[in-house]
Amino acid sequence: SAFKPLLEARGLNAWYDRSHVVQDIAFEVRAGEIVTLMGRNGAGKTTTLRTLMGLLAKASGEVLFEGRPLQGQPAHARFHAGLAYVPEDRRIVAGLTVRENLQLGIIASPSRGEMDARIDEIAETFPRLKERLAQEATSMSGGEQQMLAIARAMMARPKMILLDEPSEGIMPVLVDEMFELFARMKGQGTTILLVEQNVERALSISDRAYILDQGRIVHQAGAQALLADEDIQSRYCAV
Ligand code: ATP
């Protein structure tokens, strides 16, 4: 049903060596939602996303996706289950065109026709890439490369996407476009868990948010309520 969480984390912990960076957190994201994970630098947001994806060597707790446990599974299995991740460093492949980078987003081997059809579809959602399919990918601006990283993750039609600071270091006009893009992805049925320093922009397109502080969830609320809550914002979200 619509009220069942698509992703549910329970008692999630993660460590770097002996440093206990994510401490017993629990949260959920329902199908169709945009949820923002907020908090200061070093609060543990990136580590939380990496833990959901199975990229931490030392982690514990449950991650349920469509009710099925993901913990213990490697990242590629989680990706196959429909959970995609776009890290802050975009990992665009130099020397390849935009189109070729998009092709890397599909692991299975579709026919040439299917691949072209999927790229056409993606290009409709990402108009800025549509004009640049034949361009060398790393010759694009940082914001355009960020869009490519997201588009590449969307090639496999994930049910949910984890986005780490997508607007970081991007020129303002592209930031606007990026947030319109997230709303469009949501409209197409993609569930989004977003980590963003751009708190107001993130909340303006989000349904709900969780606030992390020193590895723990200290607050959760609807996005509109948090937008109006300057006290919470200044306490936990100043950079
Ligand atoms: P930021 O916005 O700065 O990325 P964040 O909320 O995403 O912050 P994390 O990157 O998850 O925070 O970092 C949480 C803590 O873990 C910080 O104290 C950080 O220094 C530490 N940390 C992050 N990555 C590593 C690593 N590879 N090895 C050791 N410690 C790390």
XYZ file of C-alpha atoms and ligand atoms in Angstrom:
270
model
C 0.000 0.000 0.000
C 0.996 3.630 -0.332
C 1.719 3.821 3.402
C 4.208 0.988 3.486
C 7.796 2.192 3.527
C 9.764 1.501 0.373
C 12.969 1.713 2.401
C 13.239 1.195 6.112
C 16.380 1.422 8.240
C 16.327 0.055 11.775
C 19.117 0.185 14.324
C 21.617 1.253 11.684
C 25.231 1.679 12.804
C 28.442 2.309 10.889
C 32.069 2.693 11.822
C 35.305 3.889 10.229
C 37.839 1.857 12.171
C 36.900 2.602 15.769
C 35.061 5.786 14.988
C 31.313 5.154 15.449
C 29.925 7.505 12.809
C 26.303 6.353 12.432
C 24.745 5.538 15.777
C 21.627 3.435 15.976
C 19.494 5.402 13.552
C 16.057 4.461 12.263
C 14.083 6.079 9.470
C 11.859 5.251 6.557
C 11.088 6.531 3.101
C 7.709 5.772 1.560
C 7.186 5.092 -2.111
C 6.907 8.336 -4.061
C 8.364 10.576 -1.365
C 11.282 12.959 -1.490
C 12.948 12.828 1.927
C 15.880 15.041 2.873
C 18.613 14.062 5.290
C 19.912 17.256 6.876
C 22.718 18.090 9.286
C 26.027 19.874 9.620
C 29.243 18.824 7.941
C 30.444 15.617 9.518
C 27.039 14.719 10.978
C 27.108 11.380 9.145
C 24.868 11.986 6.117
C 27.205 10.590 3.464
C 28.065 7.646 5.683
C 24.358 6.900 6.113
C 23.836 6.785 2.327
C 26.914 4.595 1.876
C 25.675 2.268 4.613
C 22.273 1.922 2.917
C 24.131 0.986 -0.253
C 26.328 -1.600 1.512
C 29.582 0.296 1.004
C 30.773 0.426 4.616
C 33.132 -2.330 5.705
C 31.818 -2.175 9.259
C 28.094 -1.677 9.733
C 25.173 -3.261 11.557
C 21.407 -3.013 11.603
C 18.587 -3.688 9.195
C 17.874 -2.132 5.819
C 14.563 -3.281 4.371
C 13.707 -2.481 0.767
C 10.156 -3.355 -0.254
C 10.107 -5.308 3.003
C 13.085 -7.460 2.039
C 16.390 -7.302 3.928
C 19.332 -5.818 2.041
C 21.875 -6.005 4.854
C 24.711 -8.341 4.018
C 24.186 -7.846 0.300
C 26.837 -6.134 -1.838
C 26.149 -2.822 -3.513
C 25.488 -4.313 -6.940
C 22.773 -6.568 -5.509
C 21.123 -3.551 -3.895
C 21.325 -1.754 -7.234
C 19.638 -4.734 -8.910
C 16.927 -4.585 -6.246
C 16.171 -1.034 -7.446
C 18.246 1.170 -5.138
C 20.602 3.568 -6.946
C 23.248 5.877 -5.492
C 24.902 8.985 -6.910
C 27.941 9.888 -4.781
C 29.208 13.422 -4.443
C 32.165 12.740 -6.744
C 30.356 11.984 -9.951
C 32.596 9.368 -11.492
C 31.917 10.438 -15.035
C 34.171 8.476 -17.356
C 36.627 10.714 -19.192
C 37.174 10.067 -22.879
C 33.602 8.875 -23.375
C 30.688 10.875 -24.718
C 27.538 11.678 -22.759
C 25.734 8.899 -24.649
C 28.458 6.370 -23.835
C 28.370 7.316 -20.170
C 24.599 6.784 -20.171
C 25.074 3.362 -21.744
C 27.209 2.381 -18.743
C 24.152 2.819 -16.512
C 22.565 -0.347 -17.847
C 24.239 -3.510 -16.647
C 22.153 -5.991 -18.623
C 22.798 -6.139 -22.349
C 19.791 -4.694 -24.096
C 19.519 -4.649 -27.849
C 20.819 -1.577 -29.639
C 17.226 -0.489 -30.235
C 16.254 -0.818 -26.573
C 19.347 1.089 -25.482
C 18.646 3.938 -27.907
C 15.003 4.059 -26.802
C 16.007 4.286 -23.148
C 18.509 7.059 -23.896
C 15.784 8.951 -25.808
C 13.467 8.625 -22.808
C 16.138 9.803 -20.373
C 16.997 12.699 -22.679
C 13.392 13.917 -22.425
C 13.740 14.081 -18.645
C 17.197 15.688 -18.866
C 16.884 18.198 -21.735
C 20.300 19.678 -21.063
C 21.879 16.314 -21.842
C 19.718 15.778 -24.896
C 21.588 18.519 -26.757
C 24.935 17.100 -25.678
C 24.721 13.341 -26.236
C 27.674 13.319 -28.626
C 29.816 15.662 -26.534
C 32.785 14.399 -24.534
C 31.269 14.062 -21.071
C 34.048 15.622 -19.022
C 34.041 18.698 -21.260
C 30.674 19.657 -19.739
C 30.281 21.969 -16.751
C 30.243 20.525 -13.247
C 26.481 20.874 -13.029
C 25.944 19.183 -16.360
C 28.207 16.331 -15.267
C 26.185 16.027 -12.073
C 23.030 15.742 -14.161
C 24.729 13.081 -16.251
C 25.632 11.115 -13.119
C 21.972 11.208 -12.053
C 20.731 10.355 -15.544
C 23.144 7.432 -15.724
C 21.794 6.093 -12.408
C 18.251 6.492 -13.788
C 19.016 4.456 -16.913
C 18.303 1.205 -15.036
C 14.917 2.537 -13.824
C 15.658 2.389 -10.092
C 12.701 2.561 -7.710
C 14.687 4.798 -5.406
C 17.738 6.993 -5.738
C 20.128 8.251 -3.048
C 21.580 11.646 -4.006
C 24.575 13.079 -2.124
C 24.855 16.867 -2.357
C 23.878 17.105 -6.013
C 23.907 20.909 -6.040
C 27.349 21.241 -4.464
C 29.559 23.663 -6.379
C 27.091 24.159 -9.201
C 26.191 27.492 -10.754
C 22.831 28.862 -9.584
C 21.007 28.567 -12.903
C 21.794 24.867 -12.983
C 20.773 24.450 -9.352
C 17.296 25.683 -10.307
C 17.214 23.220 -13.164
C 18.440 20.433 -10.898
C 15.632 20.937 -8.383
C 13.059 21.036 -11.198
C 14.560 17.774 -12.329
C 14.009 16.162 -8.915
C 10.379 17.216 -8.936
C 10.041 15.717 -12.431
C 11.678 12.453 -11.310
C 9.276 12.293 -8.390
C 6.403 12.900 -10.816
C 7.602 9.905 -12.801
C 7.433 7.750 -9.668
C 11.036 7.772 -8.465
C 11.493 7.895 -4.703
C 14.352 10.149 -3.585
C 16.517 10.350 -0.470
C 18.414 13.608 -0.718
C 21.422 14.945 1.182
C 21.670 18.700 0.637
C 23.367 21.697 2.211
C 20.949 23.855 0.272
C 18.354 23.334 2.999
C 15.637 25.691 1.830
C 15.712 24.426 -1.724
C 15.735 20.834 -0.566
C 12.837 21.306 1.835
C 10.824 23.173 -0.772
C 10.591 20.005 -2.892
C 10.613 17.469 -0.027
C 7.800 15.743 1.796
C 9.695 15.151 5.027
C 13.149 15.483 6.531
C 15.340 13.885 9.163
C 18.074 15.795 10.955
C 21.308 14.053 11.828
C 23.652 15.364 14.476
C 26.812 13.538 15.535
C 25.597 10.335 13.978
C 22.121 10.328 15.517
C 18.723 11.387 14.262
C 17.752 14.251 16.542
C 14.632 15.495 14.775
C 12.156 14.588 12.077
C 9.321 16.630 10.649
C 7.308 17.497 7.585
C 9.220 19.695 5.160
C 6.841 22.651 5.503
C 7.112 22.595 9.301
C 10.898 22.511 9.115
C 11.006 25.349 6.610
C 9.214 27.485 9.166
C 11.409 26.333 12.065
C 14.370 28.718 12.118
C 15.426 27.517 15.530
C 15.987 23.933 14.376
C 17.603 25.114 11.151
C 20.115 27.319 12.927
C 20.831 24.700 15.576
C 21.513 21.752 13.293
C 21.929 22.912 9.763
C 24.432 25.748 9.794
C 27.487 24.669 7.837
P 29.783 16.292 4.850
O 28.655 17.154 4.468
O 30.988 17.045 5.349
O 30.125 15.224 3.852
P 28.410 14.260 6.352
O 27.281 14.584 7.246
O 28.102 13.648 5.058
O 29.282 15.545 6.175
P 30.163 12.047 6.761
O 30.912 12.312 5.502
O 29.248 10.899 6.793
O 29.363 13.339 7.192
O 31.217 11.916 7.923
C 30.865 11.560 9.251
C 32.134 11.422 10.091
O 32.913 10.328 9.606
C 33.046 12.634 10.062
O 33.570 12.807 11.339
C 34.112 12.239 9.074
O 35.323 12.869 9.365
C 34.213 10.753 9.279
N 34.621 10.060 8.039
C 34.042 10.184 6.827
N 34.635 9.392 5.919
C 35.645 8.760 6.558
C 36.637 7.809 6.162
N 36.708 7.353 4.918
N 37.514 7.394 7.111
C 37.443 7.855 8.373
N 36.533 8.738 8.813
C 35.644 9.198 7.926
